[in-house]
PDB file of C-alpha atoms in Angstrom:
ATOM      1  CA  GLY A 295     -14.812  15.297 -17.097  1.00 59.00           C
ATOM      2  CA  ALA A 296     -11.743  17.378 -17.479  1.00 67.00           C
ATOM      3  CA  VAL A 297      -8.728  16.170 -19.396  1.00 73.00           C
ATOM      4  CA  GLY A 298      -5.344  16.614 -17.789  1.00 70.00           C
ATOM      5  CA  GLU A 299      -1.745  15.614 -18.145  1.00 75.00           C
ATOM      6  CA  VAL A 300      -0.160  12.484 -16.775  1.00 71.00           C
ATOM      7  CA  GLU A 301       3.500  12.612 -15.899  1.00 75.00           C
ATOM      8  CA  ARG A 302       5.403   9.577 -14.752  1.00 74.00           C
ATOM      9  CA  PHE A 303       8.382   9.563 -12.489  1.00 77.00           C
ATOM     10  CA  ARG A 304      10.072   6.291 -11.774  1.00 74.00           C
ATOM     11  CA  CYS A 305      10.306   6.601  -7.992  1.00 75.00           C
ATOM     12  CA  LEU A 306       7.128   8.599  -7.318  1.00 74.00           C
ATOM     13  CA  ARG A 307       3.822   7.004  -6.322  1.00 65.00           C
ATOM     14  CA  MET A 308       0.861   9.324  -5.922  1.00 67.00           C
ATOM     15  CA  ALA A 309      -2.859   8.683  -5.826  1.00 63.00           C
ATOM     16  CA  TYR A 310      -5.947  10.873  -5.720  1.00 66.00           C
ATOM     17  CA  ILE A 311      -9.358   9.520  -4.794  1.00 64.00           C
ATOM     18  CA  ALA A 312     -12.353  11.819  -5.216  1.00 65.00           C
ATOM     19  CA  GLN A 313     -14.720  11.862  -2.242  1.00 61.00           C
ATOM     20  CA  GLY A 314     -17.599  10.359  -4.212  1.00 60.00           C
ATOM     21  CA  HIS A 315     -15.509   7.464  -5.481  1.00 62.00           C
ATOM     22  CA  SER A 316     -15.218   5.349  -2.364  1.00 64.00           C
ATOM     23  CA  PHE A 317     -15.720   2.181  -4.454  1.00 63.00           C
ATOM     24  CA  HIS A 318     -12.083   2.626  -5.556  1.00 64.00           C
ATOM     25  CA  LEU A 319     -11.009   1.996  -1.998  1.00 70.00           C
ATOM     26  CA  GLY A 320     -12.674  -1.417  -1.698  1.00 72.00           C
ATOM     27  CA  ASP A 321     -10.360  -3.571   0.400  1.00 74.00           C
ATOM     28  CA  TYR A 322      -8.390  -0.528   1.536  1.00 76.00           C
ATOM     29  CA  SER A 323     -11.180   1.302   3.371  1.00 77.00           C
ATOM     30  CA  LYS A 324      -9.651   0.621   6.807  1.00 83.00           C
ATOM     31  CA  CYS A 325      -6.137   1.764   5.795  1.00 83.00           C
ATOM     32  CA  THR A 326      -4.384   5.046   6.388  1.00 84.00           C
ATOM     33  CA  PRO A 327      -3.342   6.911   3.208  1.00 79.00           C
ATOM     34  CA  GLU A 328       0.246   5.714   3.668  1.00 83.00           C
ATOM     35  CA  GLU A 329      -0.836   2.091   4.065  1.00 86.00           C
ATOM     36  CA  TYR A 330      -3.093   2.424   1.020  1.00 81.00           C
ATOM     37  CA  ILE A 331      -0.225   3.574  -1.208  1.00 80.00           C
ATOM     38  CA  GLN A 332       2.151   0.962   0.219  1.00 85.00           C
ATOM     39  CA  LEU A 333      -0.322  -1.878  -0.337  1.00 84.00           C
ATOM     40  CA  ARG A 334      -1.507  -0.785  -3.752  1.00 82.00           C
ATOM     41  CA  PHE A 335       2.029  -0.258  -5.090  1.00 83.00           C
ATOM     42  CA  ARG A 336       3.793  -2.960  -3.042  1.00 85.00           C
ATOM     43  CA  ASN A 337       5.332  -4.576  -6.152  1.00 84.00           C
ATOM     44  CA  GLY A 338       6.405  -1.279  -7.699  1.00 82.00           C
ATOM     45  CA  TYR A 339       3.354  -0.878  -9.945  1.00 83.00           C
ATOM     46  CA  ASP A 340      -0.359  -0.189  -9.494  1.00 83.00           C
ATOM     47  CA  GLU A 341      -1.899  -3.579  -8.717  1.00 83.00           C
ATOM     48  CA  GLU A 342      -5.482  -2.324  -9.027  1.00 81.00           C
ATOM     49  CA  LEU A 343      -4.753  -1.086 -12.550  1.00 83.00           C
ATOM     50  CA  GLN A 344      -3.242  -4.486 -13.360  1.00 86.00           C
ATOM     51  CA  LYS A 345      -6.413  -6.249 -12.187  1.00 86.00           C
ATOM     52  CA  ARG A 346      -8.581  -3.904 -14.221  1.00 84.00           C
ATOM     53  CA  LEU A 347      -6.495  -4.377 -17.372  1.00 87.00           C
ATOM     54  CA  THR A 348      -6.031  -8.150 -17.184  1.00 88.00           C
ATOM     55  CA  ALA A 349      -9.367  -9.457 -15.896  1.00 88.00           C
ATOM     56  CA  PRO A 350     -12.553  -9.407 -17.991  1.00 89.00           C
ATOM     57  CA  SER A 351     -14.962  -6.766 -16.708  1.00 86.00           C
ATOM     58  CA  ASP A 352     -18.000  -9.053 -16.849  1.00 90.00           C
ATOM     59  CA  GLU A 353     -19.186 -12.463 -18.038  1.00 93.00           C
ATOM     60  CA  LYS A 354     -20.122 -11.090 -21.471  1.00 94.00           C
ATOM     61  CA  GLN A 355     -16.552  -9.925 -22.073  1.00 92.00           C
ATOM     62  CA  ALA A 356     -15.197 -13.263 -20.771  1.00 92.00           C
ATOM     63  CA  ALA A 357     -17.421 -15.116 -23.250  1.00 94.00           C
ATOM     64  CA  THR A 358     -16.202 -12.850 -26.074  1.00 93.00           C
ATOM     65  CA  LEU A 359     -12.575 -13.570 -25.134  1.00 92.00           C
ATOM     66  CA  ARG A 360     -13.269 -17.330 -25.120  1.00 92.00           C
ATOM     67  CA  ARG A 361     -14.912 -17.080 -28.548  1.00 93.00           C
ATOM     68  CA  LEU A 362     -12.029 -15.043 -30.004  1.00 93.00           C
ATOM     69  CA  GLY A 363      -9.511 -17.469 -28.479  1.00 92.00           C
ATOM     70  CA  ALA A 364     -11.305 -20.425 -30.039  1.00 93.00           C
ATOM     71  CA  LYS A 365     -11.264 -18.707 -33.418  1.00 94.00           C
ATOM     72  CA  PHE A 366      -7.815 -17.060 -33.500  1.00 93.00           C
ATOM     73  CA  GLY A 367      -5.804 -18.591 -30.623  1.00 92.00           C
ATOM     74  CA  LYS A 368      -3.108 -21.244 -30.747  1.00 94.00           C
ATOM     75  CA  TYR A 369      -4.877 -24.626 -30.935  1.00 94.00           C
ATOM     76  CA  GLY A 370      -8.132 -22.783 -30.202  1.00 92.00           C
ATOM     77  CA  LYS A 371      -6.849 -21.660 -26.794  1.00 93.00           C
ATOM     78  CA  GLN A 372      -7.128 -18.192 -25.314  1.00 92.00           C
ATOM     79  CA  ILE A 373      -4.253 -16.229 -23.834  1.00 93.00           C
ATOM     80  CA  GLU A 374      -3.629 -16.727 -20.125  1.00 93.00           C
ATOM     81  CA  ALA A 375      -1.003 -13.998 -19.662  1.00 94.00           C
ATOM     82  CA  VAL A 376       1.344 -11.621 -21.464  1.00 95.00           C
ATOM     83  CA  VAL A 377       4.723 -12.298 -19.863  1.00 94.00           C
ATOM     84  CA  SER A 378       7.324 -10.222 -21.722  1.00 95.00           C
ATOM     85  CA  ARG A 379       8.025  -8.227 -24.856  1.00 95.00           C
ATOM     86  CA  CYS A 380      10.802  -7.587 -27.341  1.00 94.00           C
ATOM     87  CA  LYS A 381      11.274  -5.379 -30.359  1.00 93.00           C
ATOM     88  CA  ARG A 382      11.623  -7.157 -33.707  1.00 91.00           C
ATOM     89  CA  ARG A 383      12.072  -5.217 -36.926  1.00 90.00           C
ATOM     90  CA  GLY A 384      10.945  -2.026 -35.197  1.00 91.00           C
ATOM     91  CA  GLU A 385       7.697  -3.560 -33.888  1.00 92.00           C
ATOM     92  CA  TRP A 386       6.890  -4.677 -30.347  1.00 94.00           C
ATOM     93  CA  ARG A 387       6.150  -8.399 -30.056  1.00 96.00           C
ATOM     94  CA  TYR A 388       4.649  -9.755 -26.852  1.00 96.00           C
ATOM     95  CA  GLU A 389       5.403 -13.170 -25.386  1.00 96.00           C
ATOM     96  CA  VAL A 390       2.118 -14.814 -24.481  1.00 95.00           C
ATOM     97  CA  LYS A 391       1.330 -17.807 -22.286  1.00 96.00           C
ATOM     98  CA  TRP A 392      -1.510 -19.849 -23.760  1.00 96.00           C
ATOM     99  CA  GLU A 393      -4.131 -21.301 -21.425  1.00 94.00           C
ATOM    100  CA  GLY A 394      -3.534 -24.995 -20.748  1.00 94.00           C
ATOM    101  CA  LEU A 395      -0.185 -25.127 -22.591  1.00 94.00           C
ATOM    102  CA  SER A 396       3.322 -25.339 -21.152  1.00 94.00           C
ATOM    103  CA  GLU A 397       5.756 -22.420 -21.178  1.00 94.00           C
ATOM    104  CA  LYS A 398       7.610 -24.122 -24.038  1.00 95.00           C
ATOM    105  CA  GLN A 399       4.507 -23.388 -26.120  1.00 95.00           C
ATOM    106  CA  ASN A 400       4.701 -19.608 -25.485  1.00 95.00           C
ATOM    107  CA  THR A 401       4.756 -17.506 -28.636  1.00 95.00           C
ATOM    108  CA  PHE A 402       5.616 -13.935 -29.558  1.00 96.00           C
ATOM    109  CA  GLU A 403       2.619 -12.116 -31.013  1.00 95.00           C
ATOM    110  CA  SER A 404       2.155  -8.696 -32.595  1.00 94.00           C
ATOM    111  CA  VAL A 405      -0.098  -6.006 -31.183  1.00 93.00           C
ATOM    112  CA  ALA A 406      -2.424  -6.619 -34.135  1.00 93.00           C
ATOM    113  CA  LYS A 407      -2.780 -10.300 -33.120  1.00 94.00           C
ATOM    114  CA  LEU A 408      -3.443  -9.320 -29.514  1.00 94.00           C
ATOM    115  CA  ARG A 409      -6.085  -6.880 -30.705  1.00 94.00           C
ATOM    116  CA  GLN A 410      -7.628  -9.655 -32.819  1.00 94.00           C
ATOM    117  CA  LEU A 411      -7.798 -11.814 -29.684  1.00 94.00           C
ATOM    118  CA  GLY A 412      -9.313  -8.917 -27.713  1.00 92.00           C
ATOM    119  CA  ILE A 413      -6.543  -8.770 -25.107  1.00 92.00           C
ATOM    120  CA  GLU A 414      -4.511  -5.704 -26.065  1.00 92.00           C
ATOM    121  CA  ARG A 415      -5.239  -4.504 -22.517  1.00 92.00           C
ATOM    122  CA  MET A 416      -2.964  -7.279 -21.206  1.00 93.00           C
ATOM    123  CA  ALA A 417      -0.138  -5.799 -23.280  1.00 93.00           C
ATOM    124  CA  ALA A 418      -0.902  -2.379 -21.780  1.00 91.00           C
ATOM    125  CA  ALA A 419      -0.715  -3.963 -18.304  1.00 92.00           C
ATOM    126  CA  LEU A 420       2.723  -5.397 -19.106  1.00 92.00           C
ATOM    127  CA  ASP A 421       3.843  -2.023 -20.475  1.00 91.00           C
ATOM    128  CA  GLU A 422       2.725  -0.374 -17.206  1.00 87.00           C
ATOM    129  CA  ARG A 423       4.655  -2.911 -15.118  1.00 87.00           C
ATOM    130  CA  LEU A 424       7.788  -2.446 -17.195  1.00 89.00           C
ATOM    131  CA  ALA A 425       7.510   1.363 -17.089  1.00 85.00           C
ATOM    132  CA  ALA A 426       7.355   1.229 -13.289  1.00 81.00           C
ATOM    133  CA  ALA A 427      10.435  -1.022 -13.029  1.00 75.00           C
TER     134      ALA A 427
END
């Protein structure tokens, strides 16, 4: 496919769906274009992109994430969600919620640690939400 430019404007929401890609529409197939945009971006960010970035694509990837969580996660747990970020010593650190642990047990992890746990896509999802805010 062709490579193009992506420009982001804070208050602009635009979508393009190719004719042959009706699977992108899914639950929105009965909506008008205006309703589609309003539903998909109802919280100010692309909810379909969030689902794609935060959920495992298949059972094999879910098993890999469980295995990596057991090996590298806090108390052998995997990450449930990436909830915020802050910059420390010039490096982004992401606050993570660990599966089965209270919010008091949240930790700030580096991008390298998230990559080690196989969930750097969750950090990208948070970055997308914050960029849209």
